[in-house]
């Protein structure tokens, strides 16, 4: 399911967002290869004396933050001043996320942050969202949710694990249906429809959440408000 641009473009985006973090801040730590560049940059800043605490969005971002020496906290103890997270596709500041099956926790942390910075590269940009939407579902609800997604015009496919027989199991113990809706002219409306299906834990449409986009390219970074 993953796509993406050059490592340099991703690194520039992640490092640009990490540079906005100030002393004393609590930072939501996104998941994926672009967010990982931001986490590594924050780790270097912590080594150099920056005082920050991170709130991870996944097992993977927690592990990386630990390796990088970033002190961790939780949403029970702190509100993120800023969250830095990647995306699988963006259009007008709306995102499809969940390529790493971490979108449920990502949405909670990204939405809780005072500012949410999306770190992306040009391969993620679209005029209209059309990337398959990851839908995290309770395992027992897999077939009933799939039926309802088909009724909404989607084509759901259970995400298969790599190097393990069977499906991807999320950090929350659930399954993921990647649902192809074709072009999504009304992400807000579709998001509400999908969220209303019993058994859906969270979907990967992030609508109206982004405060700033850091778009890394092969020769620089564009920073803009959507
Ligand atoms: C994980 C995500 C990621 O942020 C998204 O898949 C982008 O990943 P990458 O930066 O590796 O292209 O949503 O659930």
Tab-separated table of N, CA and C in Angstrom, residues 28-196:
chain	number	residue	atom	x	y	z
A	28	UNK	N	3.694	15.309	19.406
A	28	UNK	CA	3.119	14.061	18.907
A	28	UNK	C	4.029	13.487	17.836
A	29	UNK	N	4.400	12.227	18.006
A	29	UNK	CA	5.389	11.600	17.116
A	29	UNK	C	4.660	10.656	16.160
A	30	UNK	N	4.578	11.064	14.895
A	30	UNK	CA	3.866	10.284	13.895
A	30	UNK	C	4.599	9.004	13.523
A	31	UNK	N	3.957	8.275	12.610
A	31	UNK	CA	4.458	6.957	12.197
A	31	UNK	C	4.775	6.985	10.694
A	32	UNK	N	5.778	6.188	10.304
A	32	UNK	CA	6.130	6.094	8.893
A	32	UNK	C	7.524	6.642	8.645
A	33	UNK	N	7.990	6.480	7.392
A	33	UNK	CA	9.383	6.816	7.092
A	33	UNK	C	9.641	8.324	7.127
A	34	UNK	N	8.661	9.149	6.777
A	34	UNK	CA	8.874	10.606	6.786
A	34	UNK	C	8.855	11.129	8.232
A	35	UNK	N	7.882	10.682	9.009
A	35	UNK	CA	7.839	11.071	10.420
A	35	UNK	C	9.103	10.589	11.143
A	36	UNK	N	9.639	9.452	10.713
A	36	UNK	CA	10.857	8.931	11.359
A	36	UNK	C	12.024	9.905	11.193
A	37	UNK	N	12.074	10.611	10.049
A	37	UNK	CA	13.135	11.623	9.881
A	37	UNK	C	12.966	12.738	10.911
A	38	UNK	N	11.720	13.123	11.192
A	38	UNK	CA	11.488	14.162	12.199
A	38	UNK	C	11.899	13.653	13.580
A	39	UNK	N	11.591	12.398	13.881
A	39	UNK	CA	11.942	11.838	15.200
A	39	UNK	C	13.460	11.793	15.359
A	40	UNK	N	14.151	11.381	14.288
A	40	UNK	CA	15.624	11.347	14.383
A	40	UNK	C	16.185	12.755	14.571
A	41	UNK	N	15.624	13.738	13.878
A	41	UNK	CA	16.096	15.128	14.032
A	41	UNK	C	15.828	15.616	15.455
A	42	UNK	N	14.677	15.252	16.007
A	42	UNK	CA	14.385	15.648	17.397
A	42	UNK	C	15.368	14.978	18.357
A	43	UNK	N	15.707	13.727	18.065
A	43	UNK	CA	16.688	13.014	18.896
A	43	UNK	C	18.025	13.749	18.917
A	44	UNK	N	18.443	14.226	17.746
A	44	UNK	CA	19.710	14.980	17.696
A	44	UNK	C	19.576	16.285	18.494
A	45	UNK	N	18.406	16.928	18.399
A	45	UNK	CA	18.200	18.180	19.147
A	45	UNK	C	18.198	17.921	20.651
A	46	UNK	N	17.617	16.794	21.060
A	46	UNK	CA	17.631	16.431	22.495
A	46	UNK	C	19.078	16.224	22.950
A	47	UNK	N	19.866	15.546	22.130
A	47	UNK	CA	21.301	15.369	22.443
A	47	UNK	C	21.993	16.711	22.644
A	48	UNK	N	21.540	17.690	21.856
A	48	UNK	CA	22.172	19.021	21.913
A	48	UNK	C	21.572	19.887	23.014
A	49	UNK	N	20.590	19.336	23.783
A	49	UNK	CA	20.089	20.068	24.950
A	49	UNK	C	18.641	20.483	24.898
A	50	UNK	N	17.926	20.212	23.794
A	50	UNK	CA	16.507	20.610	23.722
A	50	UNK	C	15.690	19.782	24.719
A	51	UNK	N	14.800	20.474	25.425
A	51	UNK	CA	13.937	19.814	26.410
A	51	UNK	C	12.565	19.591	25.778
A	52	UNK	N	12.312	18.360	25.323
A	52	UNK	CA	10.993	18.046	24.766
A	52	UNK	C	10.542	16.687	25.301
A	53	UNK	N	9.234	16.473	25.234
A	53	UNK	CA	8.685	15.148	25.538
A	53	UNK	C	7.821	14.721	24.357
A	54	UNK	N	7.891	13.432	24.014
A	54	UNK	CA	7.154	12.934	22.857
A	54	UNK	C	5.972	12.070	23.266
A	55	UNK	N	4.934	12.124	22.442
A	55	UNK	CA	3.797	11.200	22.593
A	55	UNK	C	3.745	10.354	21.320
A	56	UNK	N	4.127	9.077	21.407
A	56	UNK	CA	4.182	8.240	20.196
A	56	UNK	C	2.787	7.860	19.700
A	57	UNK	N	2.713	7.587	18.393
A	57	UNK	CA	1.440	7.180	17.801
A	57	UNK	C	1.412	5.691	17.455
A	58	UNK	N	2.487	4.981	17.761
A	58	UNK	CA	2.544	3.561	17.389
A	58	UNK	C	3.691	2.883	18.140
A	59	UNK	N	3.678	1.577	18.096
A	59	UNK	CA	4.815	0.793	18.619
A	59	UNK	C	6.101	1.267	17.952
A	60	UNK	N	6.021	1.452	16.608
A	60	UNK	CA	7.219	1.807	15.839
A	60	UNK	C	7.763	3.164	16.255
A	61	UNK	N	6.896	4.168	16.414
A	61	UNK	CA	7.413	5.505	16.768
A	61	UNK	C	7.886	5.526	18.220
A	62	UNK	N	7.278	4.715	19.079
A	62	UNK	CA	7.758	4.620	20.468
A	62	UNK	C	9.179	4.036	20.503
A	63	UNK	N	9.365	2.953	19.734
A	63	UNK	CA	10.692	2.319	19.713
A	63	UNK	C	11.761	3.282	19.214
A	64	UNK	N	11.440	3.966	18.108
A	64	UNK	CA	12.419	4.881	17.522
A	64	UNK	C	12.721	6.023	18.492
A	65	UNK	N	11.686	6.568	19.116
A	65	UNK	CA	11.903	7.671	20.067
A	65	UNK	C	12.788	7.213	21.227
A	66	UNK	N	12.548	5.989	21.696
A	66	UNK	CA	13.393	5.454	22.780
A	66	UNK	C	14.842	5.366	22.322
A	67	UNK	N	15.038	4.797	21.110
A	67	UNK	CA	16.408	4.673	20.584
A	67	UNK	C	17.074	6.038	20.459
A	68	UNK	N	16.275	7.053	20.138
A	68	UNK	CA	16.821	8.395	19.935
A	68	UNK	C	16.951	9.184	21.236
A	69	UNK	N	16.525	8.586	22.343
A	69	UNK	CA	16.684	9.252	23.648
A	69	UNK	C	15.686	10.364	23.900
A	70	UNK	N	14.525	10.308	23.229
A	70	UNK	CA	13.496	11.341	23.454
A	70	UNK	C	12.622	10.915	24.630
A	71	UNK	N	12.546	11.734	25.692
A	71	UNK	CA	11.684	11.377	26.824
A	71	UNK	C	10.227	11.286	26.366
A	72	UNK	N	9.497	10.321	26.901
A	72	UNK	CA	8.122	10.085	26.446
A	72	UNK	C	7.113	10.436	27.514
A	73	UNK	N	5.928	10.823	27.068
A	73	UNK	CA	4.812	11.028	27.967
A	73	UNK	C	3.560	10.483	27.261
A	74	UNK	N	2.384	10.780	27.798
A	74	UNK	CA	1.163	10.237	27.202
A	74	UNK	C	0.080	11.313	27.198
A	75	UNK	N	-1.008	11.027	26.476
A	75	UNK	CA	-2.120	11.978	26.429
A	75	UNK	C	-2.795	12.110	27.787
A	76	UNK	N	-2.601	11.103	28.662
A	76	UNK	CA	-3.179	11.214	30.006
A	76	UNK	C	-2.456	12.280	30.822
A	77	UNK	N	-1.213	12.549	30.458
A	77	UNK	CA	-0.407	13.472	31.255
A	77	UNK	C	-0.161	14.814	30.593
A	78	UNK	N	-0.314	14.887	29.289
A	78	UNK	CA	0.041	16.131	28.596
A	78	UNK	C	-0.724	16.265	27.287
A	79	UNK	N	-0.863	17.513	26.844
A	79	UNK	CA	-1.464	17.804	25.539
A	79	UNK	C	-0.338	18.186	24.582
A	80	UNK	N	-0.281	17.581	23.402
A	80	UNK	CA	0.801	17.952	22.482
A	80	UNK	C	0.677	19.404	22.007
A	81	UNK	N	1.788	20.135	22.068
A	81	UNK	CA	1.819	21.474	21.472
A	81	UNK	C	1.795	21.352	19.958
A	82	UNK	N	2.453	20.319	19.470
A	82	UNK	CA	2.540	20.120	18.031
A	82	UNK	C	2.598	18.616	17.758
A	83	UNK	N	2.027	18.195	16.640
A	83	UNK	CA	2.187	16.806	16.178
A	83	UNK	C	2.793	16.853	14.786
A	84	UNK	N	3.689	15.909	14.516
A	84	UNK	CA	4.354	15.826	13.207
A	84	UNK	C	4.081	14.443	12.652
A	85	UNK	N	3.436	14.386	11.492
A	85	UNK	CA	3.016	13.071	10.991
A	85	UNK	C	2.988	13.071	9.465
A	86	UNK	N	3.209	11.915	8.878
A	86	UNK	CA	3.215	11.772	7.425
A	86	UNK	C	1.826	11.512	6.881
A	87	UNK	N	1.762	11.223	5.600
A	87	UNK	CA	0.485	10.928	4.954
A	87	UNK	C	0.740	10.065	3.727
A	88	UNK	N	-0.286	9.336	3.303
A	88	UNK	CA	-0.200	8.558	2.068
A	88	UNK	C	-0.637	9.385	0.874
A	89	UNK	N	-1.512	10.363	1.126
A	89	UNK	CA	-1.936	11.278	0.063
A	89	UNK	C	-2.476	12.549	0.710
A	90	UNK	N	-2.301	13.691	0.033
A	90	UNK	CA	-2.932	14.918	0.530
A	90	UNK	C	-3.505	15.723	-0.634
A	91	UNK	N	-4.620	16.384	-0.343
A	91	UNK	CA	-5.279	17.268	-1.310
A	91	UNK	C	-5.963	18.361	-0.509
A	92	UNK	N	-5.603	19.618	-0.794
A	92	UNK	CA	-6.188	20.758	-0.064
A	92	UNK	C	-6.037	20.615	1.450
A	93	UNK	N	-4.982	19.970	1.896
A	93	UNK	CA	-4.765	19.841	3.345
A	93	UNK	C	-5.506	18.673	3.968
A	94	UNK	N	-6.371	18.012	3.229
A	94	UNK	CA	-6.988	16.790	3.752
A	94	UNK	C	-6.094	15.612	3.397
A	95	UNK	N	-6.092	14.606	4.263
A	95	UNK	CA	-5.145	13.507	4.121
A	95	UNK	C	-5.846	12.157	4.047
A	96	UNK	N	-5.173	11.213	3.373
A	96	UNK	CA	-5.425	9.790	3.638
A	96	UNK	C	-4.205	9.285	4.374
A	97	UNK	N	-4.419	8.656	5.513
A	97	UNK	CA	-3.343	8.080	6.311
A	97	UNK	C	-3.682	6.620	6.631
A	98	UNK	N	-2.675	5.928	7.192
A	98	UNK	CA	-2.924	4.554	7.612
A	98	UNK	C	-2.135	3.526	6.852
A	99	UNK	N	-1.175	4.001	6.015
A	99	UNK	CA	-0.328	3.049	5.301
A	99	UNK	C	0.455	2.152	6.238
A	100	UNK	N	0.681	2.636	7.447
A	100	UNK	CA	1.354	1.833	8.467
A	100	UNK	C	0.370	1.252	9.477
A	101	UNK	N	-0.927	1.346	9.161
A	101	UNK	CA	-1.993	0.805	10.017
A	101	UNK	C	-2.007	1.443	11.406
A	102	UNK	N	-1.483	2.680	11.494
A	102	UNK	CA	-1.405	3.347	12.803
A	102	UNK	C	-2.391	4.510	12.902
A	103	UNK	N	-3.335	4.611	11.939
A	103	UNK	CA	-4.130	5.837	11.823
A	103	UNK	C	-5.068	6.099	12.998
A	104	UNK	N	-5.447	5.067	13.743
A	104	UNK	CA	-6.361	5.315	14.876
A	104	UNK	C	-5.641	6.137	15.948
A	105	UNK	N	-4.475	5.676	16.361
A	105	UNK	CA	-3.736	6.446	17.377
A	105	UNK	C	-3.212	7.755	16.789
A	106	UNK	N	-2.824	7.713	15.519
A	106	UNK	CA	-2.341	8.953	14.884
A	106	UNK	C	-3.430	10.015	14.924
A	107	UNK	N	-4.662	9.629	14.618
A	107	UNK	CA	-5.724	10.641	14.575
A	107	UNK	C	-5.979	11.213	15.970
A	108	UNK	N	-5.943	10.366	16.973
A	108	UNK	CA	-6.171	10.860	18.337
A	108	UNK	C	-5.099	11.887	18.719
A	109	UNK	N	-3.839	11.546	18.449
A	109	UNK	CA	-2.734	12.443	18.842
A	109	UNK	C	-2.706	13.690	17.955
A	110	UNK	N	-2.835	13.504	16.633
A	110	UNK	CA	-2.763	14.646	15.712
A	110	UNK	C	-3.908	15.632	15.983
A	111	UNK	N	-5.094	15.103	16.277
A	111	UNK	CA	-6.247	15.976	16.521
A	111	UNK	C	-6.140	16.673	17.874
A	112	UNK	N	-5.434	16.062	18.813
A	112	UNK	CA	-5.306	16.661	20.152
A	112	UNK	C	-4.283	17.788	20.172
A	113	UNK	N	-3.390	17.793	19.174
A	113	UNK	CA	-2.290	18.771	19.194
A	113	UNK	C	-2.788	20.180	18.879
A	114	UNK	N	-2.134	21.173	19.498
A	114	UNK	CA	-2.468	22.564	19.175
A	114	UNK	C	-2.205	22.839	17.697
A	115	UNK	N	-1.113	22.256	17.184
A	115	UNK	CA	-0.789	22.405	15.763
A	115	UNK	C	-0.375	21.061	15.190
A	116	UNK	N	-0.910	20.737	14.021
A	116	UNK	CA	-0.583	19.480	13.353
A	116	UNK	C	0.169	19.808	12.064
A	117	UNK	N	1.415	19.349	11.984
A	117	UNK	CA	2.243	19.565	10.801
A	117	UNK	C	2.295	18.273	9.994
A	118	UNK	N	1.851	18.323	8.743
A	118	UNK	CA	1.914	17.146	7.864
A	118	UNK	C	3.226	17.189	7.092
A	119	UNK	N	3.968	16.098	7.122
A	119	UNK	CA	5.256	16.028	6.424
A	119	UNK	C	5.114	15.070	5.237
A	120	UNK	N	5.283	15.634	4.038
A	120	UNK	CA	4.967	14.889	2.819
A	120	UNK	C	5.996	15.189	1.732
A	121	UNK	N	5.898	14.433	0.635
A	121	UNK	CA	6.743	14.698	-0.529
A	121	UNK	C	5.823	14.786	-1.750
A	122	UNK	N	6.345	15.252	-2.881
A	122	UNK	CA	5.457	15.528	-4.031
A	122	UNK	C	4.677	14.317	-4.541
A	123	UNK	N	5.158	13.087	-4.317
A	123	UNK	CA	4.412	11.921	-4.816
A	123	UNK	C	3.087	11.739	-4.080
A	124	UNK	N	2.921	12.434	-2.951
A	124	UNK	CA	1.696	12.273	-2.153
A	124	UNK	C	0.602	13.273	-2.551
A	125	UNK	N	0.968	14.249	-3.402
A	125	UNK	CA	0.049	15.340	-3.706
A	125	UNK	C	-0.977	14.925	-4.760
A	126	UNK	N	-2.241	15.312	-4.548
A	126	UNK	CA	-3.303	15.010	-5.520
A	126	UNK	C	-4.258	16.192	-5.589
A	127	UNK	N	-4.965	16.320	-6.715
A	127	UNK	CA	-6.008	17.350	-6.800
A	127	UNK	C	-7.220	16.930	-5.979
A	128	UNK	N	-7.559	15.659	-6.090
A	128	UNK	CA	-8.684	15.089	-5.336
A	128	UNK	C	-8.196	13.782	-4.717
A	129	UNK	N	-8.519	13.545	-3.452
A	129	UNK	CA	-8.095	12.293	-2.817
A	129	UNK	C	-8.695	11.108	-3.567
A	130	UNK	N	-7.857	10.109	-3.828
A	130	UNK	CA	-8.390	8.879	-4.444
A	130	UNK	C	-7.629	7.639	-3.955
A	131	UNK	N	-6.866	7.805	-2.904
A	131	UNK	CA	-6.077	6.688	-2.370
A	131	UNK	C	-7.011	5.777	-1.552
A	132	UNK	N	-6.840	4.460	-1.626
A	132	UNK	CA	-7.703	3.578	-0.817
A	132	UNK	C	-7.651	3.961	0.672
A	133	UNK	N	-8.815	4.022	1.284
A	133	UNK	CA	-8.912	4.503	2.665
A	133	UNK	C	-8.771	3.319	3.629
A	134	UNK	N	-7.744	3.331	4.488
A	134	UNK	CA	-7.626	2.273	5.487
A	134	UNK	C	-8.718	2.412	6.552
A	135	UNK	N	-9.403	1.324	6.823
A	135	UNK	CA	-10.467	1.335	7.834
A	135	UNK	C	-10.110	0.273	8.869
A	136	UNK	N	-9.814	0.716	10.096
A	136	UNK	CA	-9.514	-0.247	11.167
A	136	UNK	C	-10.834	-0.763	11.723
A	137	UNK	N	-10.955	-2.099	11.801
A	137	UNK	CA	-12.232	-2.700	12.233
A	137	UNK	C	-11.991	-3.712	13.349
A	138	UNK	N	-13.010	-3.848	14.213
A	138	UNK	CA	-12.982	-4.949	15.177
A	138	UNK	C	-12.969	-6.250	14.383
A	139	UNK	N	-12.133	-7.229	14.779
A	139	UNK	CA	-12.031	-8.463	13.983
A	139	UNK	C	-13.379	-9.118	13.696
A	140	UNK	N	-14.270	-9.164	14.695
A	140	UNK	CA	-15.559	-9.831	14.500
A	140	UNK	C	-16.467	-9.084	13.522
A	141	UNK	N	-16.170	-7.809	13.289
A	141	UNK	CA	-17.038	-6.989	12.427
A	141	UNK	C	-16.528	-6.909	10.998
A	142	UNK	N	-15.500	-7.686	10.674
A	142	UNK	CA	-14.851	-7.538	9.367
A	142	UNK	C	-15.839	-7.698	8.201
A	143	UNK	N	-16.678	-8.741	8.248
A	143	UNK	CA	-17.555	-8.973	7.092
A	143	UNK	C	-18.739	-7.998	7.066
A	144	UNK	N	-19.282	-7.653	8.236
A	144	UNK	CA	-20.422	-6.718	8.227
A	144	UNK	C	-19.965	-5.327	7.825
A	145	UNK	N	-18.771	-4.923	8.287
A	145	UNK	CA	-18.261	-3.608	7.873
A	145	UNK	C	-17.984	-3.611	6.371
A	146	UNK	N	-17.390	-4.699	5.863
A	146	UNK	CA	-17.085	-4.770	4.423
A	146	UNK	C	-18.364	-4.610	3.593
A	147	UNK	N	-19.443	-5.239	4.060
A	147	UNK	CA	-20.731	-5.133	3.354
A	147	UNK	C	-21.208	-3.672	3.310
A	148	UNK	N	-21.102	-2.994	4.447
A	148	UNK	CA	-21.560	-1.595	4.520
A	148	UNK	C	-20.660	-0.684	3.685
A	149	UNK	N	-19.366	-1.001	3.632
A	149	UNK	CA	-18.458	-0.188	2.807
A	149	UNK	C	-18.804	-0.353	1.330
A	150	UNK	N	-19.166	-1.583	0.938
A	150	UNK	CA	-19.571	-1.811	-0.452
A	150	UNK	C	-20.846	-1.018	-0.764
A	151	UNK	N	-21.747	-0.940	0.217
A	151	UNK	CA	-22.990	-0.175	0.015
A	151	UNK	C	-22.703	1.320	-0.143
A	152	UNK	N	-21.575	1.777	0.402
A	152	UNK	CA	-21.180	3.187	0.237
A	152	UNK	C	-20.430	3.415	-1.083
A	153	UNK	N	-20.271	2.344	-1.866
A	153	UNK	CA	-19.601	2.487	-3.162
A	153	UNK	C	-18.134	2.101	-3.135
A	154	UNK	N	-17.668	1.533	-2.028
A	154	UNK	CA	-16.259	1.183	-1.913
A	154	UNK	C	-15.979	-0.272	-2.250
A	155	UNK	N	-14.709	-0.556	-2.470
A	155	UNK	CA	-14.257	-1.932	-2.691
A	155	UNK	C	-13.231	-2.256	-1.607
A	156	UNK	N	-13.669	-2.927	-0.539
A	156	UNK	CA	-12.756	-3.192	0.574
A	156	UNK	C	-11.919	-4.450	0.349
A	157	UNK	N	-10.677	-4.397	0.840
A	157	UNK	CA	-9.797	-5.570	0.784
A	157	UNK	C	-9.086	-5.691	2.130
A	158	UNK	N	-9.138	-6.878	2.697
A	158	UNK	CA	-8.468	-7.102	3.981
A	158	UNK	C	-6.957	-6.985	3.773
A	159	UNK	N	-6.308	-6.144	4.594
A	159	UNK	CA	-4.860	-5.973	4.420
A	159	UNK	C	-4.115	-7.209	4.905
A	160	UNK	N	-3.313	-7.780	4.008
A	160	UNK	CA	-2.560	-8.991	4.350
A	160	UNK	C	-1.214	-8.608	4.948
A	161	UNK	N	-0.767	-9.416	5.882
A	161	UNK	CA	0.542	-9.187	6.488
A	161	UNK	C	1.640	-9.635	5.533
A	162	UNK	N	2.808	-9.061	5.718
A	162	UNK	CA	3.989	-9.550	4.991
A	162	UNK	C	4.833	-10.319	5.990
A	163	UNK	N	5.393	-11.415	5.546
A	163	UNK	CA	6.219	-12.271	6.402
A	163	UNK	C	5.440	-12.810	7.600
A	164	UNK	N	4.128	-12.952	7.442
A	164	UNK	CA	3.255	-13.633	8.413
A	164	UNK	C	2.038	-14.079	7.621
A	165	UNK	N	1.602	-15.306	7.812
A	165	UNK	CA	0.377	-15.733	7.150
A	165	UNK	C	-0.797	-14.997	7.782
A	166	UNK	N	-1.749	-14.579	6.951
A	166	UNK	CA	-2.952	-13.952	7.482
A	166	UNK	C	-2.889	-12.444	7.436
A	167	UNK	N	-3.841	-11.787	8.144
A	167	UNK	CA	-3.985	-10.340	8.014
A	167	UNK	C	-3.014	-9.544	8.889
A	168	UNK	N	-2.869	-8.257	8.542
A	168	UNK	CA	-2.207	-7.305	9.442
A	168	UNK	C	-3.079	-7.165	10.690
A	169	UNK	N	-2.462	-7.228	11.848
A	169	UNK	CA	-3.148	-6.958	13.116
A	169	UNK	C	-2.559	-5.659	13.659
A	170	UNK	N	-3.420	-4.674	13.934
A	170	UNK	CA	-2.925	-3.357	14.345
A	170	UNK	C	-2.378	-3.386	15.769
A	171	UNK	N	-1.737	-2.282	16.169
A	171	UNK	CA	-1.234	-2.165	17.544
A	171	UNK	C	-2.375	-2.302	18.556
A	172	UNK	N	-3.618	-2.099	18.084
A	172	UNK	CA	-4.792	-2.181	18.968
A	172	UNK	C	-5.480	-3.545	18.888
A	173	UNK	N	-4.891	-4.474	18.130
A	173	UNK	CA	-5.455	-5.828	18.039
A	173	UNK	C	-6.584	-5.958	17.028
A	174	UNK	N	-6.692	-5.002	16.121
A	174	UNK	CA	-7.776	-5.025	15.138
A	174	UNK	C	-7.254	-5.322	13.729
A	175	UNK	N	-8.172	-5.375	12.756
A	175	UNK	CA	-7.815	-5.639	11.357
A	175	UNK	C	-8.007	-4.371	10.526
A	176	UNK	N	-7.466	-4.384	9.308
A	176	UNK	CA	-7.587	-3.215	8.429
A	176	UNK	C	-8.190	-3.635	7.098
A	177	UNK	N	-9.251	-2.921	6.698
A	177	UNK	CA	-9.805	-3.046	5.346
A	177	UNK	C	-9.357	-1.828	4.562
A	178	UNK	N	-8.615	-2.036	3.478
A	178	UNK	CA	-8.261	-0.925	2.594
A	178	UNK	C	-9.391	-0.793	1.591
A	179	UNK	N	-10.055	0.372	1.619
A	179	UNK	CA	-11.279	0.501	0.827
A	179	UNK	C	-11.106	1.529	-0.286
A	180	UNK	N	-11.167	1.039	-1.516
A	180	UNK	CA	-11.021	1.898	-2.692
A	180	UNK	C	-12.380	2.506	-3.040
A	181	UNK	N	-12.475	3.837	-2.917
A	181	UNK	CA	-13.708	4.545	-3.283
A	181	UNK	C	-13.560	5.290	-4.600
A	182	UNK	N	-12.409	5.130	-5.288
A	182	UNK	CA	-12.163	5.994	-6.450
A	182	UNK	C	-11.946	7.414	-5.956
A	183	UNK	N	-12.343	8.401	-6.776
A	183	UNK	CA	-12.176	9.800	-6.364
A	183	UNK	C	-13.109	10.110	-5.188
A	184	UNK	N	-12.592	10.925	-4.245
A	184	UNK	CA	-13.357	11.258	-3.036
A	184	UNK	C	-13.577	12.778	-3.029
A	185	UNK	N	-14.631	13.262	-3.706
A	185	UNK	CA	-14.836	14.710	-3.784
A	185	UNK	C	-15.269	15.326	-2.457
A	186	UNK	N	-15.859	14.513	-1.562
A	186	UNK	CA	-16.340	15.037	-0.268
A	186	UNK	C	-15.767	14.171	0.862
A	187	UNK	N	-14.470	14.391	1.209
A	187	UNK	CA	-13.851	13.537	2.239
A	187	UNK	C	-14.552	13.630	3.591
A	188	UNK	N	-15.072	14.822	3.919
A	188	UNK	CA	-15.755	14.984	5.208
A	188	UNK	C	-17.006	14.120	5.273
A	189	UNK	N	-17.806	14.167	4.205
A	189	UNK	CA	-19.048	13.393	4.174
A	189	UNK	C	-18.763	11.901	4.189
A	190	UNK	N	-17.796	11.466	3.366
A	190	UNK	CA	-17.465	10.038	3.341
A	190	UNK	C	-16.929	9.595	4.703
A	191	UNK	N	-16.091	10.442	5.302
A	191	UNK	CA	-15.540	10.101	6.620
A	191	UNK	C	-16.640	9.900	7.652
A	192	UNK	N	-17.643	10.779	7.616
A	192	UNK	CA	-18.752	10.637	8.573
A	192	UNK	C	-19.522	9.347	8.311
A	193	UNK	N	-19.753	9.030	7.046
A	193	UNK	CA	-20.492	7.799	6.709
A	193	UNK	C	-19.731	6.553	7.181
A	194	UNK	N	-18.420	6.540	6.939
A	194	UNK	CA	-17.630	5.360	7.320
A	194	UNK	C	-17.570	5.245	8.844
A	195	UNK	N	-17.396	6.386	9.506
A	195	UNK	CA	-17.285	6.358	10.979
A	195	UNK	C	-18.575	5.873	11.639
A	196	UNK	N	-19.707	6.007	10.934
A	196	UNK	CA	-20.989	5.628	11.556
A	196	UNK	C	-21.269	4.128	11.460
